[in-house]
Short mmCIF file of C-alpha atoms and ligand atoms in Angstrom, two decimals:
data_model
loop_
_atom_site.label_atom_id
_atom_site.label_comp_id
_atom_site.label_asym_id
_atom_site.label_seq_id
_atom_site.Cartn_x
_atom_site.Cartn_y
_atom_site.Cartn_z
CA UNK R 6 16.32 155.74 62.86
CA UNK R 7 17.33 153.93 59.34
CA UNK R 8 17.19 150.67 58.58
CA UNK R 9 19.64 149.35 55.70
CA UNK R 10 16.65 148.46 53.63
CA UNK R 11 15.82 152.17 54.16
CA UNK R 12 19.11 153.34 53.43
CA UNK R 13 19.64 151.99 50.07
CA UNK R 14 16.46 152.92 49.10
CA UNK R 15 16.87 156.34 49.66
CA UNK R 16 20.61 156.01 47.87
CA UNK R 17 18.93 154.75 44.50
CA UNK R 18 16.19 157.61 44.92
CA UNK R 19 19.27 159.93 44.83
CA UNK R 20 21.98 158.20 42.22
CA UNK R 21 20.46 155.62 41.03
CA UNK R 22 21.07 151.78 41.32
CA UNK R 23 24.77 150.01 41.72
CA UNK R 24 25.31 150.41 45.35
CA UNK R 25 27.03 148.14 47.83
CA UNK R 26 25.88 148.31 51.51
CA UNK R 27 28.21 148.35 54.30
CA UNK R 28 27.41 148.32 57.99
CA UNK R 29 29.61 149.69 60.99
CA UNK R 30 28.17 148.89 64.96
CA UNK R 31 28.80 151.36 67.80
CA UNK R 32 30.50 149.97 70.91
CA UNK R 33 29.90 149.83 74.43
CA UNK R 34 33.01 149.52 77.12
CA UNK R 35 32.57 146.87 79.53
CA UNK R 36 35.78 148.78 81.90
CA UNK R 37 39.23 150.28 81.47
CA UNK R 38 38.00 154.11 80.83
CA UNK R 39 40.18 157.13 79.49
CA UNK R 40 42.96 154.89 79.75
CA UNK R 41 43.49 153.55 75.45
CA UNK R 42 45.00 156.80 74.99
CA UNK R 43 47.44 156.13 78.76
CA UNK R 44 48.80 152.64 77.44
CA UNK R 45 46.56 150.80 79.43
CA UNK R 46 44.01 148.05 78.58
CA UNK R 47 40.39 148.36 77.37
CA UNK R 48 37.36 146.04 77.44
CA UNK R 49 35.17 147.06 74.83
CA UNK R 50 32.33 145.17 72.36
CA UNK R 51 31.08 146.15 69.21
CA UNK R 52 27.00 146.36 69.70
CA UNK R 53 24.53 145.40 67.27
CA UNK R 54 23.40 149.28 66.65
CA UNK R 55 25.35 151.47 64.03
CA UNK R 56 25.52 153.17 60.48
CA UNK R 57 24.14 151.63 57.09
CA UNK R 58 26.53 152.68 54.23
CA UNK R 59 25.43 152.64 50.77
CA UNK R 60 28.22 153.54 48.40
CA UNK R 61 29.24 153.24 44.73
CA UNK R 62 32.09 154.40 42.96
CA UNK R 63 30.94 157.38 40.11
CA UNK R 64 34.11 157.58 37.96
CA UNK R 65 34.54 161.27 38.89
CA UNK R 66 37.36 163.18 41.20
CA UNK R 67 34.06 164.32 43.76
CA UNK R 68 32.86 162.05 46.59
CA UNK R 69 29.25 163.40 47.36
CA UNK R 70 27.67 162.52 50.73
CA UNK R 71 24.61 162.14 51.85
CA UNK R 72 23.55 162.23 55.89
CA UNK R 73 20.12 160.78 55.61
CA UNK R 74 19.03 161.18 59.60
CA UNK R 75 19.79 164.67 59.49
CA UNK R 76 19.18 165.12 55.99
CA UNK R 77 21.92 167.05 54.88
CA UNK R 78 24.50 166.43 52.28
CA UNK R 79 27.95 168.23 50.75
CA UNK R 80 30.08 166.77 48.12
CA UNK R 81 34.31 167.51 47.77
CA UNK R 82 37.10 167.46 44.88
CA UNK R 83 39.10 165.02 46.21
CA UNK R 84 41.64 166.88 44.84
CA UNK R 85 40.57 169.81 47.28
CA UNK R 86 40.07 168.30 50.65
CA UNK R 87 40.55 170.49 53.43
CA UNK R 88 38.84 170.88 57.23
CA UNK R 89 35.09 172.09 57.71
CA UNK R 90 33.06 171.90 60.28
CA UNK R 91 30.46 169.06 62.35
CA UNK R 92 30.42 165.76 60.75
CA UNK R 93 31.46 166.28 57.25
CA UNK R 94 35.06 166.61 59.18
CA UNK R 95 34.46 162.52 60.04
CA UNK R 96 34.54 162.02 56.74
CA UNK R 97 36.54 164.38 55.46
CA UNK R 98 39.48 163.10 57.57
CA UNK R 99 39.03 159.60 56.31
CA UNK R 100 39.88 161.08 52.61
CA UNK R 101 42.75 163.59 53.99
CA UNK R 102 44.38 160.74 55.77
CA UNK R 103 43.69 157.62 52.66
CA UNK R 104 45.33 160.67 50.30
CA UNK R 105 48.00 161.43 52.53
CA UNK R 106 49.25 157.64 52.94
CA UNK R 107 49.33 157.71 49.10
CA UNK R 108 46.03 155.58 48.90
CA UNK R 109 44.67 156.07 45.46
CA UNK R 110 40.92 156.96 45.80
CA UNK R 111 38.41 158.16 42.98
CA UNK R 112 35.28 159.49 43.64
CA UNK R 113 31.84 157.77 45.38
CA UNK R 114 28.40 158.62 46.14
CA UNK R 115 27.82 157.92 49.54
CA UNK R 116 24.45 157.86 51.27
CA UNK R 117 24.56 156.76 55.37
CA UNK R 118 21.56 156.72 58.01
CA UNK R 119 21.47 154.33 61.70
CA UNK R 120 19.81 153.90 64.76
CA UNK R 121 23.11 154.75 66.86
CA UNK R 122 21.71 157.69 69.19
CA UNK R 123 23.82 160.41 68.99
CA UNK R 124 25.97 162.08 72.34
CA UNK R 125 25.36 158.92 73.98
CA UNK R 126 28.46 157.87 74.14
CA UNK R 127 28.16 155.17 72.20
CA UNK R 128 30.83 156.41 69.52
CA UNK R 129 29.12 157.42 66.70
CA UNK R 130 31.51 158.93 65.36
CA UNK R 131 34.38 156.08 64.85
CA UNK R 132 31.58 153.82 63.81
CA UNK R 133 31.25 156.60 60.46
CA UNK R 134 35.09 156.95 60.47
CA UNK R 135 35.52 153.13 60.21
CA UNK R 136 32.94 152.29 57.88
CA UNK R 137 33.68 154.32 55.44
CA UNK R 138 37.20 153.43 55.54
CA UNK R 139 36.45 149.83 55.62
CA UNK R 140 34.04 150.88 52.34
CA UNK R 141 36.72 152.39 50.41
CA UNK R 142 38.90 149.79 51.14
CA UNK R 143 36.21 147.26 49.70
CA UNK R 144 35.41 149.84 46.25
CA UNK R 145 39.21 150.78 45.68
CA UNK R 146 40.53 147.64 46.59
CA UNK R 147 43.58 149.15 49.11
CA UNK R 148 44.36 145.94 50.98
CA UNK R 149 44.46 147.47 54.19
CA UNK R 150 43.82 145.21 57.24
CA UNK R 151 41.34 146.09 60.22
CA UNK R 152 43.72 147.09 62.41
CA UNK R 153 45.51 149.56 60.06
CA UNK R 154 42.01 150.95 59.02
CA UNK R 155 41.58 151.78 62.76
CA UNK R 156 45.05 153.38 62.79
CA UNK R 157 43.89 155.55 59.92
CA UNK R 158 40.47 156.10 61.51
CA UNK R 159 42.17 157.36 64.93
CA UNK R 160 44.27 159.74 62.60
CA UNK R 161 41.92 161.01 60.87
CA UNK R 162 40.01 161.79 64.39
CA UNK R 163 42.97 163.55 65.14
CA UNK R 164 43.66 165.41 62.38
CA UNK R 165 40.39 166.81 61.24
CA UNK R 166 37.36 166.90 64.35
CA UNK R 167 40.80 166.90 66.15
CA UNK R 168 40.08 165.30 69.53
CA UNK R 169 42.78 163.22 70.49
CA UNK R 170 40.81 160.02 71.15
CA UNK R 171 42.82 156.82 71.90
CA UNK R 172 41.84 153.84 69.38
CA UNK R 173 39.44 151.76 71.40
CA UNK R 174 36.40 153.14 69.62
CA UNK R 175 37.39 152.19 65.94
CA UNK R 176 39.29 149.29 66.75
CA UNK R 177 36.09 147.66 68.61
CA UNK R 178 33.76 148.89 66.01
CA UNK R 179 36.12 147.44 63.04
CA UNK R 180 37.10 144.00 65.30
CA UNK R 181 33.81 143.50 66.81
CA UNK R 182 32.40 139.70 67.73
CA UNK R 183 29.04 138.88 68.45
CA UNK R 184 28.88 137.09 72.10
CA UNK R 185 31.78 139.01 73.07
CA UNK R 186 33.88 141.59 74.42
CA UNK R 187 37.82 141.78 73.71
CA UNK R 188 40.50 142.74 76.17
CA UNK R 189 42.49 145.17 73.93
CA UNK R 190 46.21 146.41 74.87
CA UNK R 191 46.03 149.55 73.83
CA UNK R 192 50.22 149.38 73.21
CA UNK R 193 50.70 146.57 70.99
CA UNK R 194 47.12 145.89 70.01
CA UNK R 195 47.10 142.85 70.35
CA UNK R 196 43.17 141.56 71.83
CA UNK R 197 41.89 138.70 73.20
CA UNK R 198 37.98 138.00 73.13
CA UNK R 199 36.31 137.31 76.00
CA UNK R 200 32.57 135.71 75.89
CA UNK R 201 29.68 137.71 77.25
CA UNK R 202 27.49 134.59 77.88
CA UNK R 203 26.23 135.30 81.41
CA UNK R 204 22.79 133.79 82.19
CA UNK R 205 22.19 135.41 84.75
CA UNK R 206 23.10 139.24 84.32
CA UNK R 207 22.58 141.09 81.45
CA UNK R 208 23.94 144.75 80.54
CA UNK R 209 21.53 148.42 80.22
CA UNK R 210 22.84 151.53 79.34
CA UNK R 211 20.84 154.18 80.94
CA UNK R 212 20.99 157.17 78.42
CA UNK R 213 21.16 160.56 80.51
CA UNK R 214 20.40 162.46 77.77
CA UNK R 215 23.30 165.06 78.24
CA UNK R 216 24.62 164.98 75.19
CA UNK R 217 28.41 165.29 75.07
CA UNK R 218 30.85 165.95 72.18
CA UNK R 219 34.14 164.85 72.33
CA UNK R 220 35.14 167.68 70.30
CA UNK R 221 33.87 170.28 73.25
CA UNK R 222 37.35 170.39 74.96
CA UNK R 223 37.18 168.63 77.85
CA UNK R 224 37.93 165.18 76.97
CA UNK R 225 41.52 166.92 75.21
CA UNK R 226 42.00 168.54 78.18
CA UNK R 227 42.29 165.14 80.02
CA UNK R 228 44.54 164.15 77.30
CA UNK R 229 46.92 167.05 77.99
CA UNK R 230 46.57 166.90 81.51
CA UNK R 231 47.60 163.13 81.50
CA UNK R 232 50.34 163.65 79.01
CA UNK R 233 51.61 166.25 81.52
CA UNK R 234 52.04 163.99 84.21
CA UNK R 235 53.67 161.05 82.10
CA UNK R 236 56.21 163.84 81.29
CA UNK R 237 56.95 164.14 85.30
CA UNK R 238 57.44 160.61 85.52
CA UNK R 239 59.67 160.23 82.74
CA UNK R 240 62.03 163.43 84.37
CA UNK R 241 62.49 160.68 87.47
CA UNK R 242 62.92 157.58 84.80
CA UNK R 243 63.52 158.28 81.23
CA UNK R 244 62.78 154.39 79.82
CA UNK R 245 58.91 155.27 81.05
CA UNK R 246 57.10 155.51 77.95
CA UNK R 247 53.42 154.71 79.03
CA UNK R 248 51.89 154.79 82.37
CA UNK R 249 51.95 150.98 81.91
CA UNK R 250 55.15 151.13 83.39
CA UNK R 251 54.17 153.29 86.07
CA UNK R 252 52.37 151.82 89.63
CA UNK R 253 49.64 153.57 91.90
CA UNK R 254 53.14 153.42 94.12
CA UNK R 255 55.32 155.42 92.19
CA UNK R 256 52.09 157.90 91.67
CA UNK R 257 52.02 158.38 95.19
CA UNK R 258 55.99 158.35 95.90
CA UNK R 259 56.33 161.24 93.38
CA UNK R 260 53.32 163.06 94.25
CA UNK R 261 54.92 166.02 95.61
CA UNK R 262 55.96 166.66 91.88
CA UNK R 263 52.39 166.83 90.83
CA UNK R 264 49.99 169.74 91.02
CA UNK R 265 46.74 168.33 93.07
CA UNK R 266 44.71 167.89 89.98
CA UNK R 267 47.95 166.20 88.47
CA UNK R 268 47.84 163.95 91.13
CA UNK R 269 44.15 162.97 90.75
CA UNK R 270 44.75 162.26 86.95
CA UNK R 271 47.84 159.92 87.12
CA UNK R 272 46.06 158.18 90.39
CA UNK R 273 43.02 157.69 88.72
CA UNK R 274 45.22 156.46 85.25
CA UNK R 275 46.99 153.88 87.14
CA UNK R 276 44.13 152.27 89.32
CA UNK R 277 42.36 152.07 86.38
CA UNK R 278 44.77 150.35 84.37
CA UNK R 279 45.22 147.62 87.44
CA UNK R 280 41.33 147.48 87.70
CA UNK R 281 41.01 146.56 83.79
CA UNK R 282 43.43 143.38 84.30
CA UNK R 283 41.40 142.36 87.44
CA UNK R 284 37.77 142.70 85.24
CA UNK R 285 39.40 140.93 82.54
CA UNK R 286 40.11 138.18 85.18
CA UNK R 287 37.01 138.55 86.39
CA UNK R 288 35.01 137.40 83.19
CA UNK R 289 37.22 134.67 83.05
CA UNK R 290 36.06 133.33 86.03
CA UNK R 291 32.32 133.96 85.22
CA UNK R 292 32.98 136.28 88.68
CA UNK R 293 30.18 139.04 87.74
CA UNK R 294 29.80 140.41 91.09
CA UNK R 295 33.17 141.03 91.51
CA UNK R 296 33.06 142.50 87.81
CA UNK R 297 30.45 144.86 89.56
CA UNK R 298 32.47 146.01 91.73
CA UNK R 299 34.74 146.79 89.71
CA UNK R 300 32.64 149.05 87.74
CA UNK R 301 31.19 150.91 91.30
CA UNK R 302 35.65 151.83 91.88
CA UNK R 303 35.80 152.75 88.31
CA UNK R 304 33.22 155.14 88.56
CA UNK R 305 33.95 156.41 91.98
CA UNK R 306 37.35 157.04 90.46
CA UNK R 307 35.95 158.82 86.75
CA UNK R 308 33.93 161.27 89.21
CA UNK R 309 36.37 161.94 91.94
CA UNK R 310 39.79 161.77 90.42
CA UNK R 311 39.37 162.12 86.65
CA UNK R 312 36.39 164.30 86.91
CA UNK R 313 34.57 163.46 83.73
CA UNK R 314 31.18 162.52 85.23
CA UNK R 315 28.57 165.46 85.85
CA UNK R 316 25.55 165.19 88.40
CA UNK R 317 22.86 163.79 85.98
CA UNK R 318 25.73 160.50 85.62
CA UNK R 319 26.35 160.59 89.45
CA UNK R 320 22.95 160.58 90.12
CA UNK R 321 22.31 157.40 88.03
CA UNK R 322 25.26 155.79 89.24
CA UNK R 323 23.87 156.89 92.68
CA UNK R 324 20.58 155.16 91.89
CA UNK R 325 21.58 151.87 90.50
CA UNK R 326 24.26 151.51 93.71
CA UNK R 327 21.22 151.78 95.99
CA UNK R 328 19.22 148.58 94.09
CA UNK R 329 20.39 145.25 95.58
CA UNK R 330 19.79 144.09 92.07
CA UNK R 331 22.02 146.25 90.05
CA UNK R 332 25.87 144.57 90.77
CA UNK R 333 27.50 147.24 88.74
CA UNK R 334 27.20 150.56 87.80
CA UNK R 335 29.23 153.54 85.95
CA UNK R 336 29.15 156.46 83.46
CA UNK R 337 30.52 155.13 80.05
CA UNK R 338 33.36 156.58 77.66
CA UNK R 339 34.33 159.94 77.41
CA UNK R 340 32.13 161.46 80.10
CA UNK R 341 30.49 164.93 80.68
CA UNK R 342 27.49 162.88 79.24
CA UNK R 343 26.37 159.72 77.70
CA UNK R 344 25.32 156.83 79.06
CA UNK R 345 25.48 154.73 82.47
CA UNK R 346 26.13 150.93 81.97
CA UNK R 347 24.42 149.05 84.18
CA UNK R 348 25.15 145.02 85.40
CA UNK R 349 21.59 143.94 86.12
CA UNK R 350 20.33 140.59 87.42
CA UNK R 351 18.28 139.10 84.78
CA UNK R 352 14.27 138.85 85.70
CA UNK R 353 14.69 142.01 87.78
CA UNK R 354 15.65 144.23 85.22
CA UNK R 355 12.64 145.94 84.45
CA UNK R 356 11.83 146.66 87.72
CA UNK R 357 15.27 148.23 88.68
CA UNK R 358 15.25 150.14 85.44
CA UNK R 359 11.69 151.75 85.80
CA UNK R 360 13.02 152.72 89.57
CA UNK R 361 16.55 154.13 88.04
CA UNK R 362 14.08 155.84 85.35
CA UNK R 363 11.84 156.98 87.77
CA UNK R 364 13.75 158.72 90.11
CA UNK R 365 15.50 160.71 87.59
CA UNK R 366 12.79 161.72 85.82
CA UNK R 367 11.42 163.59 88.56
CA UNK R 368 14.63 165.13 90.27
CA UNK R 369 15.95 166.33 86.18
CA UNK R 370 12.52 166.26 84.43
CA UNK R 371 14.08 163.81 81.45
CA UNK R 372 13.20 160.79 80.49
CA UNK R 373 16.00 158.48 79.69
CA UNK R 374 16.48 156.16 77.34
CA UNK R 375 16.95 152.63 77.75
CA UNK R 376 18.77 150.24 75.60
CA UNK R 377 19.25 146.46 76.61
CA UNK R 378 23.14 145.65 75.55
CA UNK R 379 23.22 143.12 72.44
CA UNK R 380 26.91 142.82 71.33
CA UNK R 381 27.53 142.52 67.40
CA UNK R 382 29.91 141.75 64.68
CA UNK R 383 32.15 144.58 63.66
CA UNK R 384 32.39 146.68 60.43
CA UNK R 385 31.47 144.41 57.00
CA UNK R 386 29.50 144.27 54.07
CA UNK R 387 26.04 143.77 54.08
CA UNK R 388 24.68 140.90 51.59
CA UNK R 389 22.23 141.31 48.61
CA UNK R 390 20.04 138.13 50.70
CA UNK R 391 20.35 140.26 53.99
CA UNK R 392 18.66 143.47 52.50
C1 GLA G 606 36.08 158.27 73.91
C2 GLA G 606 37.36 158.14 73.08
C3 GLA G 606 38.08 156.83 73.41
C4 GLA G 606 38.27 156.64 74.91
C5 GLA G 606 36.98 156.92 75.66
C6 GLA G 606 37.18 156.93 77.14
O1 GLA G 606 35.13 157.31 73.55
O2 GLA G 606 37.07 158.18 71.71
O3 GLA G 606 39.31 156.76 72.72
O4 GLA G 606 39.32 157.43 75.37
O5 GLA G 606 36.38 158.15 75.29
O6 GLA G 606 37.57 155.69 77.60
#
């Protein structure tokens, strides 16, 4: 766990002084899951955990990078960059797409280090994808805006790690507001934020400790899978283009088309979508039980229909549902892992938690992390009189 005092230490202990430090926060997702990359809506907030960038141009053609929590490092000719393996390809894909769009780039050192666990779900990943971009953008001057960095984070996510996430992860990190969540529509992009200021509830992610990686196949699968369907429904109405424009209805009208899992998927897609507008209404109205609820369906829905919970998220889920106190409860992003977040009346938390934490402990024999939701600002520079 780095701090950015930490961080830029360590960068001047390995190139010397000159840097600029950048921060980029992990998210959490309030509701509206698997469904950015379906057309549908997402309710996501930047947190106040993430990655500590400390960068400085070097005047060469090679961008050198150093991982400080894993303590590891590589360096590339820009000139030569092509897909590796693990994390370098997060950065990597940043250069690869920059170069591609005819972005003119010269080399960096680049030292990074956070306290954003890792395979928690809490998207590591786009938070390195969009910081550096947003750093780069910063050193090279490229005038990009936020929302086209996150277009060219998303690509780059698809082109080198290549899982074919939808942009909710790099679009909250790079659009994040403290004190709030945004609606996002994941079609036009446009976003509305939403204030967080509940006094009554407060939101815990429950980390199971199965740690997940998008890039293990299932979470494309889903992709495919939905994709699949959407192709079905377009056969019966060609100016479909997005399951926004298809109902739970028409799922269940054309279901003899669809294979059983088929079915699941594009029921699951378009309840989902439906439930998102409701939450979003929902915060509106300060209604946080009802927002509870909501989360109970959406998981209910993740493990039944999308089937991208396992049993250790079930069984957490399972928990929380059984604790008067806990008014909402589901697995969080891509699934097969990660965390639980939890909707938690105030001065009982700790006492629901330990019983959540508890209970798990003995049935899996792992202690799970806890982590009290604090939303953030998104992606930005970190001042000299902040350090
Ligand atoms: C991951 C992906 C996102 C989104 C979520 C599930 O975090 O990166 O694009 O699809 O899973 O909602």
């Amino acid at each position: 766990m780095y701090s950015p005092q930490q961080v830029l230490a360590n960068y001047r202990q390995q190139f010397g002084e000159g840097a600029r430090v950048f921060f980029s926060p992990g998210r959490v997702n309030l509701l509206g899951e698997h469904v950015d990359y379906n057309g549908g809506f997402v309710l996501p907030a930047a947190i106040d955990k993430g990655i500590w960038f400390a960068i400085a141009v070097n005047n060469t053609n090679t961008a050198n990078f150093v991982a400080s929590d894993i303590e590891e490092s590589f360096s590339v000719n820009l000139h030569e960059v092509r897909k590796q393996t693990g994390w370098h390809n997060y950065v990597l894909g940043i250069l690869y797409i920059l170069q591609k769009k005819r972005y003119i780039i010269g080399g960096f050192n680049c030292l990074f280090g956070g306290n954003l666990p890792q395979g928690a779900g809490l998207s590591s990943s786009a938070a390195l994808e969009a910081g550096l971009v947003f750093a780069l953008n910063e050193l090279f001057a490229l005038g990009l805006s936020r929302q086209q960095m996150a277009l060219i984070a998303q690509e780059a996510e698809h082109s080198f790690p290549g899982t074919k996430c939808g942009i909710m992860d790099m679009f909250a990190s790079l659009h994040g507001k403290r004190g709030n969540c945004m609606m996002l529509d994941c079609i036009s992009l446009e976003y509305e934020y939403l204030p967080l200021a509940n006094d009554e509830y407060e939101l815990v992610l429950i980390n199971s400790k199965v740690s997940h990686q998008l890039t293990d196949g299932g979470y494309n699968n889903r992709y495919d899978e939905a994709m699949e369907g959407l192709s079905l429904f377009q056969t019966v109405n060609k100016k479909i283009t997005s399951f926004r424009a298809v109902s739970t209805e028409v799922v269940e009208q054309f279901s003899y088309m669809l294979s059983d899992e088929g079915h699941k998927r594009c029921l699951y897609i378009t309840q989902e979508i439906e439930r998102t507008r409701e939450a979003a209404q929902c915060l509106k109205a300060n209604d946080m039980i009802g927002f509870g609820k909501l989360m109970y369906q959406t998981h209910k829905g993740l493990k039944g229909l999308y089937e991208v919970s396992c049993s250790e998220l079930d069984f957490l889920v399972d928990q929380a549902k059984m604790n008067y106190d806990v008014i909402g409860s589901r697995m969080m992003g891509g699934g097969f892992g990660g965390c639980t977040i939890n909707l938690i009346t105030k001065n009982k938390r700790d006492a629901a938690v330990t019983d959540i934490v508890s209970s798990y402990e003995s049935v899996y024999g792992i202690q799970p992390e806890v982590y009290v939701v604090e939303t953030g600002d998104g992606t930005r520079e970190v001042m000299n009189d902040e350090l």
